[in-house]
């Protein structure tokens, strides 16, 4: 299934509640919340309180949390308590990946594994039974508004081919960073089916129309190949 996830990082922070409700009204599949610790990535964003704000402003909008933390294992519980429904951790983090993915699932949440653009896709292979999705970063994590890195496309393709050869075509592959109509279609043609988009969607006067058009564009590109 093709899914579109606006990233709250690109929202107008002075009107956070309204921006969250704008995402809900857009028909997007989930709200993507980027958590940065100024250590794993060179930037600082927000913590569980903002996840709680999202749960309060738009209770039915699915909350998808991307932890860019050196020690995500220490923060599964606070984010789960705040209302996260999927928690993603980086494979490059400094913790027991196996155990942390298991803890996320034990809390009844979906688990995701994230790879930086430079990390080979094969690194994810041993964890595929412990996660519900793999996210390929298509920018260096840390900031919104960067350009999509096309060198990640073969990584997506490699994992999609592996999953198909294992008889798991429905496994979710997500991309995050620099997604717009053109790059979203490229990622979809390589095998991605979930698309995080921050600056592209938040700068649209009609977010709903843009979400629908992006979903449509990615759907067509995905089905030309898969
Ligand atoms: C980057 C974040 C992304 C970012 C995407 O570290 O993980 O989710 O907000 O923003 P755009 O779509 O503007 O590249
Ligand atoms: Zn993200």
Tab-separated table of C-alpha atoms and ligand atoms in Angstrom:
chain	number	residue	atom	x	y	z
A	1	UNK	CA	0.000	0.000	0.000
A	2	UNK	CA	1.272	3.473	-0.896
A	3	UNK	CA	1.419	5.846	2.070
A	4	UNK	CA	2.273	9.541	2.437
A	5	UNK	CA	3.654	10.890	5.728
A	6	UNK	CA	4.138	14.666	6.156
A	7	UNK	CA	7.087	15.473	8.447
A	8	UNK	CA	6.229	17.908	11.233
A	9	UNK	CA	9.776	19.288	11.152
A	10	UNK	CA	8.724	21.516	8.253
A	11	UNK	CA	5.666	22.912	10.051
A	12	UNK	CA	5.309	26.468	11.309
A	13	UNK	CA	6.232	25.994	14.974
A	14	UNK	CA	4.294	29.094	15.989
A	15	UNK	CA	1.074	27.361	14.908
A	16	UNK	CA	1.829	23.772	15.808
A	17	UNK	CA	-1.721	22.688	16.666
A	18	UNK	CA	-3.131	24.126	13.447
A	19	UNK	CA	-0.355	22.534	11.417
A	20	UNK	CA	-1.073	19.117	12.955
A	21	UNK	CA	-4.765	19.523	12.136
A	22	UNK	CA	-3.814	20.572	8.596
A	23	UNK	CA	-2.012	17.234	8.199
A	24	UNK	CA	-5.045	15.398	9.575
A	25	UNK	CA	-7.379	17.203	7.161
A	26	UNK	CA	-5.053	16.498	4.213
A	27	UNK	CA	-5.885	12.797	4.193
A	28	UNK	CA	-2.232	11.862	4.828
A	29	UNK	CA	-1.650	8.367	6.211
A	30	UNK	CA	0.394	9.413	9.251
A	31	UNK	CA	2.276	12.268	10.886
A	32	UNK	CA	6.056	11.744	10.817
A	33	UNK	CA	7.814	13.127	13.928
A	34	UNK	CA	11.595	13.620	13.723
A	35	UNK	CA	13.404	13.332	17.054
A	36	UNK	CA	17.009	14.614	17.127
A	37	UNK	CA	19.475	14.623	20.021
A	38	UNK	CA	22.283	16.912	18.751
A	39	UNK	CA	24.632	13.934	19.093
A	40	UNK	CA	23.562	11.237	16.644
A	41	UNK	CA	22.774	14.102	14.256
A	42	UNK	CA	24.039	17.709	14.494
A	43	UNK	CA	20.637	19.154	15.310
A	44	UNK	CA	18.099	19.231	18.099
A	45	UNK	CA	14.368	18.991	17.517
A	46	UNK	CA	11.714	18.024	20.062
A	47	UNK	CA	10.759	15.282	22.482
A	48	UNK	CA	7.800	13.222	23.708
A	49	UNK	CA	5.778	16.333	24.636
A	50	UNK	CA	5.250	17.166	20.966
A	51	UNK	CA	4.056	13.604	20.306
A	52	UNK	CA	1.607	14.187	23.145
A	53	UNK	CA	0.480	17.461	21.550
A	54	UNK	CA	-0.141	15.592	18.279
A	55	UNK	CA	-2.194	12.953	20.098
A	56	UNK	CA	-4.280	15.679	21.696
A	57	UNK	CA	-4.779	17.857	18.600
A	58	UNK	CA	-5.504	15.024	16.169
A	59	UNK	CA	-6.212	11.804	18.068
A	60	UNK	CA	-7.047	9.788	14.941
A	61	UNK	CA	-3.916	10.838	13.006
A	62	UNK	CA	-1.382	7.983	13.164
A	63	UNK	CA	1.855	8.975	14.946
A	64	UNK	CA	5.046	7.759	13.321
A	65	UNK	CA	8.201	8.523	15.327
A	66	UNK	CA	11.703	8.576	13.776
A	67	UNK	CA	14.347	8.493	16.515
A	68	UNK	CA	17.664	10.027	15.436
A	69	UNK	CA	19.263	9.324	18.805
A	70	UNK	CA	22.551	7.737	19.851
A	71	UNK	CA	20.669	5.761	22.538
A	72	UNK	CA	17.148	5.130	21.212
A	73	UNK	CA	16.828	2.176	23.595
A	74	UNK	CA	16.527	4.651	26.511
A	75	UNK	CA	13.631	6.480	24.852
A	76	UNK	CA	11.267	3.740	23.668
A	77	UNK	CA	9.195	3.911	26.847
A	78	UNK	CA	8.809	7.729	26.992
A	79	UNK	CA	7.763	7.911	23.333
A	80	UNK	CA	5.428	4.925	23.631
A	81	UNK	CA	3.837	6.544	26.701
A	82	UNK	CA	3.446	9.795	24.757
A	83	UNK	CA	1.414	8.063	22.050
A	84	UNK	CA	3.863	6.902	19.364
A	85	UNK	CA	2.363	4.127	17.228
A	86	UNK	CA	5.435	3.289	15.167
A	87	UNK	CA	8.940	3.819	16.533
A	88	UNK	CA	11.893	3.729	14.174
A	89	UNK	CA	15.506	3.423	15.287
A	90	UNK	CA	18.721	3.817	13.310
A	91	UNK	CA	20.832	0.748	12.653
A	92	UNK	CA	23.907	2.956	13.274
A	93	UNK	CA	22.748	3.777	16.828
A	94	UNK	CA	24.800	2.793	19.841
A	95	UNK	CA	22.542	0.127	21.339
A	96	UNK	CA	21.471	-3.492	20.965
A	97	UNK	CA	19.392	-3.195	17.783
A	98	UNK	CA	17.894	-6.640	18.185
A	99	UNK	CA	16.723	-5.985	21.730
A	100	UNK	CA	15.467	-2.475	21.023
A	101	UNK	CA	13.321	-3.615	18.068
A	102	UNK	CA	11.948	-6.352	20.286
A	103	UNK	CA	11.136	-3.862	23.069
A	104	UNK	CA	9.233	-1.661	20.599
A	105	UNK	CA	7.117	-4.618	19.484
A	106	UNK	CA	6.623	-5.811	23.053
A	107	UNK	CA	4.975	-2.451	23.735
A	108	UNK	CA	2.487	-3.313	20.986
A	109	UNK	CA	3.913	-0.808	18.491
A	110	UNK	CA	5.194	-1.201	14.963
A	111	UNK	CA	8.974	-1.165	14.727
A	112	UNK	CA	11.084	0.366	11.994
A	113	UNK	CA	14.759	0.204	11.127
A	114	UNK	CA	16.438	3.222	9.493
A	115	UNK	CA	19.588	3.289	7.365
A	116	UNK	CA	21.692	6.333	6.589
A	117	UNK	CA	22.437	6.892	2.879
A	118	UNK	CA	25.959	5.454	3.279
A	119	UNK	CA	24.928	2.256	5.081
A	120	UNK	CA	24.757	-0.775	2.756
A	121	UNK	CA	21.246	-2.233	2.459
A	122	UNK	CA	22.552	-5.699	3.348
A	123	UNK	CA	23.037	-4.431	6.920
A	124	UNK	CA	19.240	-4.584	7.364
A	125	UNK	CA	18.873	-8.176	6.180
A	126	UNK	CA	19.439	-9.887	9.570
A	127	UNK	CA	16.692	-7.769	11.188
A	128	UNK	CA	13.838	-8.186	8.721
A	129	UNK	CA	11.869	-10.515	10.992
A	130	UNK	CA	12.082	-8.052	13.880
A	131	UNK	CA	10.865	-4.941	12.095
A	132	UNK	CA	7.753	-3.937	10.193
A	133	UNK	CA	9.429	-1.506	7.832
A	134	UNK	CA	12.830	-0.323	6.646
A	135	UNK	CA	13.404	3.387	6.087
A	136	UNK	CA	16.121	4.470	3.685
A	137	UNK	CA	17.283	8.015	4.409
A	138	UNK	CA	17.597	9.824	1.092
A	139	UNK	CA	19.426	12.766	2.722
A	140	UNK	CA	21.953	12.869	5.539
A	141	UNK	CA	19.697	12.927	8.601
A	142	UNK	CA	19.525	16.088	10.681
A	143	UNK	CA	17.763	18.739	8.617
A	144	UNK	CA	14.703	19.224	6.468
A	145	UNK	CA	14.872	20.874	3.059
A	146	UNK	CA	17.874	19.010	1.630
A	147	UNK	CA	18.168	17.432	-1.838
A	148	UNK	CA	17.271	13.797	-2.496
A	149	UNK	CA	20.345	11.541	-2.933
A	150	UNK	CA	19.757	9.313	-6.002
A	151	UNK	CA	22.620	7.008	-4.976
A	152	UNK	CA	20.203	5.453	-2.447
A	153	UNK	CA	17.910	4.159	-5.227
A	154	UNK	CA	19.924	0.946	-5.786
A	155	UNK	CA	19.714	0.266	-2.019
A	156	UNK	CA	15.919	0.332	-2.195
A	157	UNK	CA	15.971	-1.909	-5.232
A	158	UNK	CA	18.249	-4.426	-3.552
A	159	UNK	CA	15.990	-4.786	-0.505
A	160	UNK	CA	12.790	-4.940	-2.597
A	161	UNK	CA	14.300	-7.700	-4.749
A	162	UNK	CA	15.406	-9.620	-1.694
A	163	UNK	CA	11.928	-9.358	-0.128
A	164	UNK	CA	10.291	-10.501	-3.348
A	165	UNK	CA	12.616	-13.475	-3.614
A	166	UNK	CA	11.660	-14.401	-0.034
A	167	UNK	CA	7.943	-14.187	-0.879
A	168	UNK	CA	7.355	-11.033	1.208
A	169	UNK	CA	6.155	-8.477	-1.350
A	170	UNK	CA	3.995	-6.562	1.173
A	171	UNK	CA	6.907	-5.552	3.454
A	172	UNK	CA	7.066	-1.748	3.772
A	173	UNK	CA	9.999	0.227	2.414
A	174	UNK	CA	10.014	3.928	3.257
A	175	UNK	CA	12.062	6.877	2.033
A	176	UNK	CA	12.701	10.129	3.904
A	177	UNK	CA	14.429	13.282	2.675
A	178	UNK	CA	14.032	15.489	-0.376
A	179	UNK	CA	10.821	13.779	-1.516
A	180	UNK	CA	8.695	15.594	-4.118
A	181	UNK	CA	6.728	14.395	-7.178
A	182	UNK	CA	9.854	13.636	-9.195
A	183	UNK	CA	12.008	11.992	-6.525
A	184	UNK	CA	9.013	10.203	-4.993
A	185	UNK	CA	8.332	8.588	-8.359
A	186	UNK	CA	11.997	7.550	-8.662
A	187	UNK	CA	11.935	5.938	-5.214
A	188	UNK	CA	8.628	4.207	-5.980
A	189	UNK	CA	9.999	2.790	-9.214
A	190	UNK	CA	12.911	1.401	-7.174
A	191	UNK	CA	10.492	-0.312	-4.767
A	192	UNK	CA	9.592	2.161	-1.999
A	193	UNK	CA	5.917	2.314	-0.963
A	194	UNK	CA	5.937	4.835	1.922
A	195	UNK	CA	7.035	8.432	1.484
A	196	UNK	CA	7.942	11.005	4.128
A	197	UNK	CA	7.814	14.565	2.820
A	198	UNK	CA	8.416	17.693	4.882
A	199	UNK	CA	9.150	20.957	3.105
A	200	UNK	CA	7.476	19.880	-0.141
A	201	UNK	CA	4.087	19.236	1.490
A	202	UNK	CA	4.108	22.014	4.089
A	203	UNK	CA	4.790	24.708	1.513
A	204	UNK	CA	1.702	23.697	-0.505
A	205	UNK	CA	-1.291	26.010	-0.107
A	206	UNK	CA	-3.537	22.943	-0.548
A	207	UNK	CA	-1.843	20.139	1.344
A	208	UNK	CA	-4.723	17.731	0.677
A	209	UNK	CA	-4.426	18.059	-3.092
A	210	UNK	CA	-0.640	17.627	-2.902
A	211	UNK	CA	-0.932	14.513	-0.715
A	212	UNK	CA	-3.409	12.968	-3.156
A	213	UNK	CA	-1.269	13.869	-6.162
A	214	UNK	CA	1.907	12.551	-4.535
A	215	UNK	CA	0.149	9.295	-3.604
A	216	UNK	CA	-1.122	8.961	-7.161
A	217	UNK	CA	2.257	9.689	-8.746
A	218	UNK	CA	4.052	7.204	-6.480
A	219	UNK	CA	1.353	4.567	-6.972
A	220	UNK	CA	1.703	4.728	-10.749
A	221	UNK	CA	5.514	4.624	-10.606
A	222	UNK	CA	5.451	1.684	-8.162
A	223	UNK	CA	3.059	-0.322	-10.323
A	224	UNK	CA	5.091	0.131	-13.479
A	225	UNK	CA	7.669	-2.101	-11.788
A	226	UNK	CA	5.922	-4.193	-9.109
B	1	LIG	C1	15.680	14.537	8.204
B	1	LIG	C2	14.306	14.051	8.618
B	1	LIG	C3	13.252	14.177	7.581
B	1	LIG	C4	13.006	15.591	7.102
B	1	LIG	C5	12.411	15.531	5.741
B	1	LIG	O1	16.625	14.153	9.154
B	1	LIG	O2	14.363	12.669	8.984
B	1	LIG	O3	12.029	13.566	8.003
B	1	LIG	O4	12.161	16.321	7.944
B	1	LIG	O5	12.292	16.827	5.269
B	1	LIG	P1	12.298	17.181	3.729
B	1	LIG	O6	11.133	16.448	3.103
B	1	LIG	O7	12.134	18.649	3.731
B	1	LIG	O8	13.599	16.706	3.142
B	2	LIG	ZN1	12.407	11.542	9.390
